[in-house]
Short mmCIF file of C-alpha atoms and ligand atoms in Angstrom, two decimals:
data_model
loop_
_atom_site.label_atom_id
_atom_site.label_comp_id
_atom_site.label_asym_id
_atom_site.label_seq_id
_atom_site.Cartn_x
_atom_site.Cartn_y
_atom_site.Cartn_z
CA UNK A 7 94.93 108.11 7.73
CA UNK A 8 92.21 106.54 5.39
CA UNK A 9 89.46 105.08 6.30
CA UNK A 10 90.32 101.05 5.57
CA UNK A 11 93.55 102.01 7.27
CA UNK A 12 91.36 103.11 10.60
CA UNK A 13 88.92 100.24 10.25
CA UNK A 14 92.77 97.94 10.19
CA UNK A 15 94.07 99.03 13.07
CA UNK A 16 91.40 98.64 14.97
CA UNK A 17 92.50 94.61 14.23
CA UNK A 18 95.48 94.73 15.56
CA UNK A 19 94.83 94.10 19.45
CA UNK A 20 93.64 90.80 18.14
CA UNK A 21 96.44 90.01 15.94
CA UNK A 22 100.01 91.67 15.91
CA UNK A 23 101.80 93.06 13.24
CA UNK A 24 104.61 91.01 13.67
CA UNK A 25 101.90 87.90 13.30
CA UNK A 26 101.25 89.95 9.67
CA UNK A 27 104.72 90.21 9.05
CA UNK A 28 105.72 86.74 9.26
CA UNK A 29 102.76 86.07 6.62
CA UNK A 30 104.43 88.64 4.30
CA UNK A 31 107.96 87.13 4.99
CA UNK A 32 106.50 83.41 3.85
CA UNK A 33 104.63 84.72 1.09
CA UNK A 34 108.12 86.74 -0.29
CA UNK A 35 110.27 82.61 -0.02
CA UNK A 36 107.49 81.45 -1.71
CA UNK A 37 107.65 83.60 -4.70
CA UNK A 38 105.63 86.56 -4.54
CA UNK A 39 107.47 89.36 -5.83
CA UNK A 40 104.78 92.15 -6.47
CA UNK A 41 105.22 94.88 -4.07
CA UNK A 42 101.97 96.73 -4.37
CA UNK A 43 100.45 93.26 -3.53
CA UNK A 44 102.10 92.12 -0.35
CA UNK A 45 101.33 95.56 0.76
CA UNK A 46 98.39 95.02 0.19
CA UNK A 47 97.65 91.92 1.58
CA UNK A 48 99.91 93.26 4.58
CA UNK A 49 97.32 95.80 5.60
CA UNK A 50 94.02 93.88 4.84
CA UNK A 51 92.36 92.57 8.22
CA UNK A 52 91.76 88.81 6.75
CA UNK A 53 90.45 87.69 10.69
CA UNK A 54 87.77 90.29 9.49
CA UNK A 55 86.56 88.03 6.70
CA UNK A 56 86.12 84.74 9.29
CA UNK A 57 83.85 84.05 11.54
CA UNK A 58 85.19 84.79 15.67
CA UNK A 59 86.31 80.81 16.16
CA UNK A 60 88.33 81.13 12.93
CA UNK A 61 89.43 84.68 13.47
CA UNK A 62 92.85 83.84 15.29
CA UNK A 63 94.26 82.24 12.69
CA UNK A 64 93.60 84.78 9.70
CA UNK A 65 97.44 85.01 9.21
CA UNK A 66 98.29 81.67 8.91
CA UNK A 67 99.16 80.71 5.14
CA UNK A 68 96.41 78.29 5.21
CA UNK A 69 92.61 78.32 4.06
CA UNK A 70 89.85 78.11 6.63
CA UNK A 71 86.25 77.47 6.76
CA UNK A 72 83.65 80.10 5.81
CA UNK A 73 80.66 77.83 6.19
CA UNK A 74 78.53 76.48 3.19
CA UNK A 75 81.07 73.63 2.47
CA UNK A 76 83.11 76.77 1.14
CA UNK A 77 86.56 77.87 2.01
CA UNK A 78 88.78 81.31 2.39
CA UNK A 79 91.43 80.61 -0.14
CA UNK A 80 94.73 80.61 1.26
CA UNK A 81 97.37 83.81 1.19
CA UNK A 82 99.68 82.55 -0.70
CA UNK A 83 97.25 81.44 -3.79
CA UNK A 84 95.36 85.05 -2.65
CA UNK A 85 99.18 86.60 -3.59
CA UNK A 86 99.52 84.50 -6.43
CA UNK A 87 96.55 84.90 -8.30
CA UNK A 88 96.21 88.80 -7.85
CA UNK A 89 99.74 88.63 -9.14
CA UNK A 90 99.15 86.65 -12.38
CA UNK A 91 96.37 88.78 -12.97
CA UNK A 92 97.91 92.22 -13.18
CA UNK A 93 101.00 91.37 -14.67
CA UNK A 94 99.52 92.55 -17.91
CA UNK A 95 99.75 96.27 -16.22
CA UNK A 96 97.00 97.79 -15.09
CA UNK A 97 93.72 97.26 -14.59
CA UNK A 98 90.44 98.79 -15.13
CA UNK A 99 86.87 96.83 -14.94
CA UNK A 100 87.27 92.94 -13.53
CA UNK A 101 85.32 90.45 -12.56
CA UNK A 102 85.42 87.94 -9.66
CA UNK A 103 83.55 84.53 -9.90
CA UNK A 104 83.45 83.22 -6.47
CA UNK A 105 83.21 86.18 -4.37
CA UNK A 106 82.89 83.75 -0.85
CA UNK A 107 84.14 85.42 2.67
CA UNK A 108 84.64 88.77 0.34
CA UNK A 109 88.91 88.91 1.15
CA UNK A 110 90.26 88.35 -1.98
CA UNK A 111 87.07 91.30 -3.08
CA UNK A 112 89.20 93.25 -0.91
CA UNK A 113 92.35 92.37 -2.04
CA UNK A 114 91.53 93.16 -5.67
CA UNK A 115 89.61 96.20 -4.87
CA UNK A 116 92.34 98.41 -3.34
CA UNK A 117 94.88 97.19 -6.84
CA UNK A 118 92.16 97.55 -9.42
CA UNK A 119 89.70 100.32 -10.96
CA UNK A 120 86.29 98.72 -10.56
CA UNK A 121 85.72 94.78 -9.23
CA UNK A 122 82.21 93.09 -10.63
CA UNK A 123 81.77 90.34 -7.87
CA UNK A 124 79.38 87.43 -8.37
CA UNK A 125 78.51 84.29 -5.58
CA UNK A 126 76.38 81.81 -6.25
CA UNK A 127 75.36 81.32 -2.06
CA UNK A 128 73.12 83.83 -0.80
CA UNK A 129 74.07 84.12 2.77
CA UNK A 130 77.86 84.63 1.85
CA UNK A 131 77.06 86.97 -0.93
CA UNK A 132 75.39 89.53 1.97
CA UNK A 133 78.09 88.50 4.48
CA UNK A 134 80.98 89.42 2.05
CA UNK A 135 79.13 92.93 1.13
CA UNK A 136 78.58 94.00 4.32
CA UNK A 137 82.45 93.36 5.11
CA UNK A 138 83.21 95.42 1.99
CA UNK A 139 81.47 98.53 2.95
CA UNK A 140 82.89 98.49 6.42
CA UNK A 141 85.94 98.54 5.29
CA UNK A 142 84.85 101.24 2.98
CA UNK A 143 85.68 99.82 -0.79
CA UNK A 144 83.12 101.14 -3.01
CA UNK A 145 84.54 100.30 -5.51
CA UNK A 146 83.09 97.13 -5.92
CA UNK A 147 79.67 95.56 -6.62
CA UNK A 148 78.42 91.97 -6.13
CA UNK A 149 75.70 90.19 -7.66
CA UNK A 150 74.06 86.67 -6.54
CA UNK A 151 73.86 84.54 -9.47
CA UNK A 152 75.76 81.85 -11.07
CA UNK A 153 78.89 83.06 -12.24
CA UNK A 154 79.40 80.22 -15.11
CA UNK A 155 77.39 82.54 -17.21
CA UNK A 156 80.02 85.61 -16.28
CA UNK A 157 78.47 89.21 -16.23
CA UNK A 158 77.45 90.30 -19.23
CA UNK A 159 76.33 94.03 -18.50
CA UNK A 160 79.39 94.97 -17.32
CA UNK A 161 81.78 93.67 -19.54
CA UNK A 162 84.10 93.18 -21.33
CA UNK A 163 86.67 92.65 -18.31
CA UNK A 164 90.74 93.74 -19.07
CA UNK A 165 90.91 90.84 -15.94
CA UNK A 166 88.56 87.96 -14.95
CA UNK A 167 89.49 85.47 -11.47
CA UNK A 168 87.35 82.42 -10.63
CA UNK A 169 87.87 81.37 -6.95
CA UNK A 170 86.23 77.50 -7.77
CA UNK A 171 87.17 75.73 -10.38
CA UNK A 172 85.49 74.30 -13.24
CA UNK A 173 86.37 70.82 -14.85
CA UNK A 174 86.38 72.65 -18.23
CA UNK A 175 86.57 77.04 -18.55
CA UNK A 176 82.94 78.26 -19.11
CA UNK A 177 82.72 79.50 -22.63
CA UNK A 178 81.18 82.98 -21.22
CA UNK A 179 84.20 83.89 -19.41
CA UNK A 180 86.48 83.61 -22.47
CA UNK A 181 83.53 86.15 -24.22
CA UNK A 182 83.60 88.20 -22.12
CA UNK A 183 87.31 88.77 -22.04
CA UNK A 184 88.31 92.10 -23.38
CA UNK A 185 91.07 91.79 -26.21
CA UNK A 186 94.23 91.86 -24.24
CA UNK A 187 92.55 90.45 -21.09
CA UNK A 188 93.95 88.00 -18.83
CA UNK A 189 91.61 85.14 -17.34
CA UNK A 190 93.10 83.59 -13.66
CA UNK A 191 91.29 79.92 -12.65
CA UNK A 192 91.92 76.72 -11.24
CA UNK A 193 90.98 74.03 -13.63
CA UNK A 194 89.80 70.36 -13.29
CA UNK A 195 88.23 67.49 -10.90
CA UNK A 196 90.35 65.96 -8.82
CA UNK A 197 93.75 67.14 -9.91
CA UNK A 198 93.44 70.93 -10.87
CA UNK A 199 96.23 73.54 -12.49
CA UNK A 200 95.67 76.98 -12.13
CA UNK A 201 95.93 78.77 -15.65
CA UNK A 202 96.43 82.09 -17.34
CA UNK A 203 94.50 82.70 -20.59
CA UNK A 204 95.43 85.91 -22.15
CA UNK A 205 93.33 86.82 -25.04
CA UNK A 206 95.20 87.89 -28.40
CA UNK A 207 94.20 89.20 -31.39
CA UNK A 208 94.18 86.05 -32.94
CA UNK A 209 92.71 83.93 -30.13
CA UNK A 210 93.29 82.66 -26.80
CA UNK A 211 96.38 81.58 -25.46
CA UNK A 212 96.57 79.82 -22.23
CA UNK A 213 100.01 79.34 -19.49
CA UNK A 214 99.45 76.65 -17.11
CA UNK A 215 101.38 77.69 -14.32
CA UNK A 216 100.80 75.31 -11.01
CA UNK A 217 99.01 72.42 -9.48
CA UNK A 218 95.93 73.48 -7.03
CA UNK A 219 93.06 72.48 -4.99
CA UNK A 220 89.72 74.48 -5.19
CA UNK A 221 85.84 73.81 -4.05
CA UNK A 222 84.55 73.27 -7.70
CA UNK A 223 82.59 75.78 -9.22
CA UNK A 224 78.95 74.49 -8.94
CA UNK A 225 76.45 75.81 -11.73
CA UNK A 226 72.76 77.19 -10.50
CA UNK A 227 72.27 79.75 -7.38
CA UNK A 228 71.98 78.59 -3.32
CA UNK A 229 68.93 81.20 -1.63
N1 SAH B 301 87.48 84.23 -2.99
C1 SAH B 301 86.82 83.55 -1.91
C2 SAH B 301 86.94 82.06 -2.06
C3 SAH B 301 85.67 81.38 -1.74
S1 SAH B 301 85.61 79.68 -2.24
C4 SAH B 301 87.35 84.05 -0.59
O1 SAH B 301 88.39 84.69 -0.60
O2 SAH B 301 86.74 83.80 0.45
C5 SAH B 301 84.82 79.80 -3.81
C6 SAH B 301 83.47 80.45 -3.85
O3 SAH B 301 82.95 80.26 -5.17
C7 SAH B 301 82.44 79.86 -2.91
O4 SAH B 301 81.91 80.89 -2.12
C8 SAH B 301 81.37 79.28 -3.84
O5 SAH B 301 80.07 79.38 -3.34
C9 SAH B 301 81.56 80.13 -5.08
N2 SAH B 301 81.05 79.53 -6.32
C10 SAH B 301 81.12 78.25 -6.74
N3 SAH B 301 80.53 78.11 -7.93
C11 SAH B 301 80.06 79.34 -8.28
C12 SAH B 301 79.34 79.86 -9.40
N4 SAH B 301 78.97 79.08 -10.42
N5 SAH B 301 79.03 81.16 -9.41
C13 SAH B 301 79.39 81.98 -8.39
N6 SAH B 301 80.06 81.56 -7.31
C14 SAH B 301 80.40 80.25 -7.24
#
């Protein structure tokens, strides 16, 4: 058994499988038809990425409270968004804007080569890492800073997902886009679509694909 798999179980007393099951069987009606991702999110241990009085209901399709005015995104948009991103094929180096409780870190971690992570709030930032290596990802690394201006020194990314959304897509995360790459993130103020920019040889081309609601993504850091 691997390690995350260990660290998982030990979960369960506090949450049932069949409680993870019925998560899996919602996000299936409500679309989500990549397998290696509802495994996925089938054997992550989401009440592990709340704090204990939001623990019990980690496998609800709903978002909850982190702290910080900041929010774990729900399951289904979790699902969706991994989706969208890899349906290019696979992926090597991306990069997360937005990295919060650390969940959908996790998520991306165990489907991807190498996740770049960056969070603009301190206190989640070392929160979200410390989750990460418990569950024994290395495969990740997180930076605090302001994730408007992307992350240059590890670029270009094949895939790039922003967890907040900005009113208009920060010119840095379209540069940093490898050719080929696909961009995932919520866009605008009060009414926001999540969209897919792929980047062609000739240029961008962006898919709007649903409406959303997501904290905004704030420029400058939070110590
Ligand atoms: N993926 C997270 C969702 C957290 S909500 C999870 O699964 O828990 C979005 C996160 O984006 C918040 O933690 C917020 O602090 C962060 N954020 C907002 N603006 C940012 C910016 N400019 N740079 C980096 N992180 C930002």
């Amino acid at each position: 058994m691997s390690a995350v798999n260990k660290v998982k179980l030990r979960g369960i007393g506090m949450t049932s499988q069949r409680t993870r099951e019925r998560l899996i069987q919602r996000l299936i009606e409500q679309g989500i038809e990549n397998m290696a991702v509802l495994d996925v999110i089938r054997t992550t241990p989401r009440h592990m990425f709340l704090d204990e009085a939001m623990a019990h209901r980690a496998y609800e399709d709903t978002s909850l409270p982190i702290g910080h005015q900041q929010t774990l995104s729900q399951p289904y948009i979790v699902a969706r968004m991994t989706e969208l991103l890899l349906a290019g094929g696979p992926l090597k180096q991306v990069l997360e804007i937005g990295t919060g409780s650390g969940y959908q870190t996790a998520v991306l971690a165990q489907l991807v080569e190498s996740v770049y992570s960056v969070e603009r709030i301190k206190p989640l930032q070392n929160k979200a890492r410390q989750r990460l290596r418990q569950l024994k990802l290395y495969n990740i690394q997180t930076k605090h800073a302001d994730g408007t201006m992307g992350w240059e020194e590890k670029g270009p990314y094949d895939g790039i997902i922003s967890t907040a959304a900005p009113e208009k897509i920060p010119q840095e995360l379209l540069r940093q886009l490898a050719s080929g790459g696909r961009l995932v993130i919520p866009v605008g103020g009060v009414q926001q679509h999540l969209q897919v920019v792929t980047r062609t040889q000739e240029g961008f081309q962006t898919e709007i694909v649903e409406a959303v609601r997501f904290v905004p993504l704030c420029s400058g850091t939070v110590r």
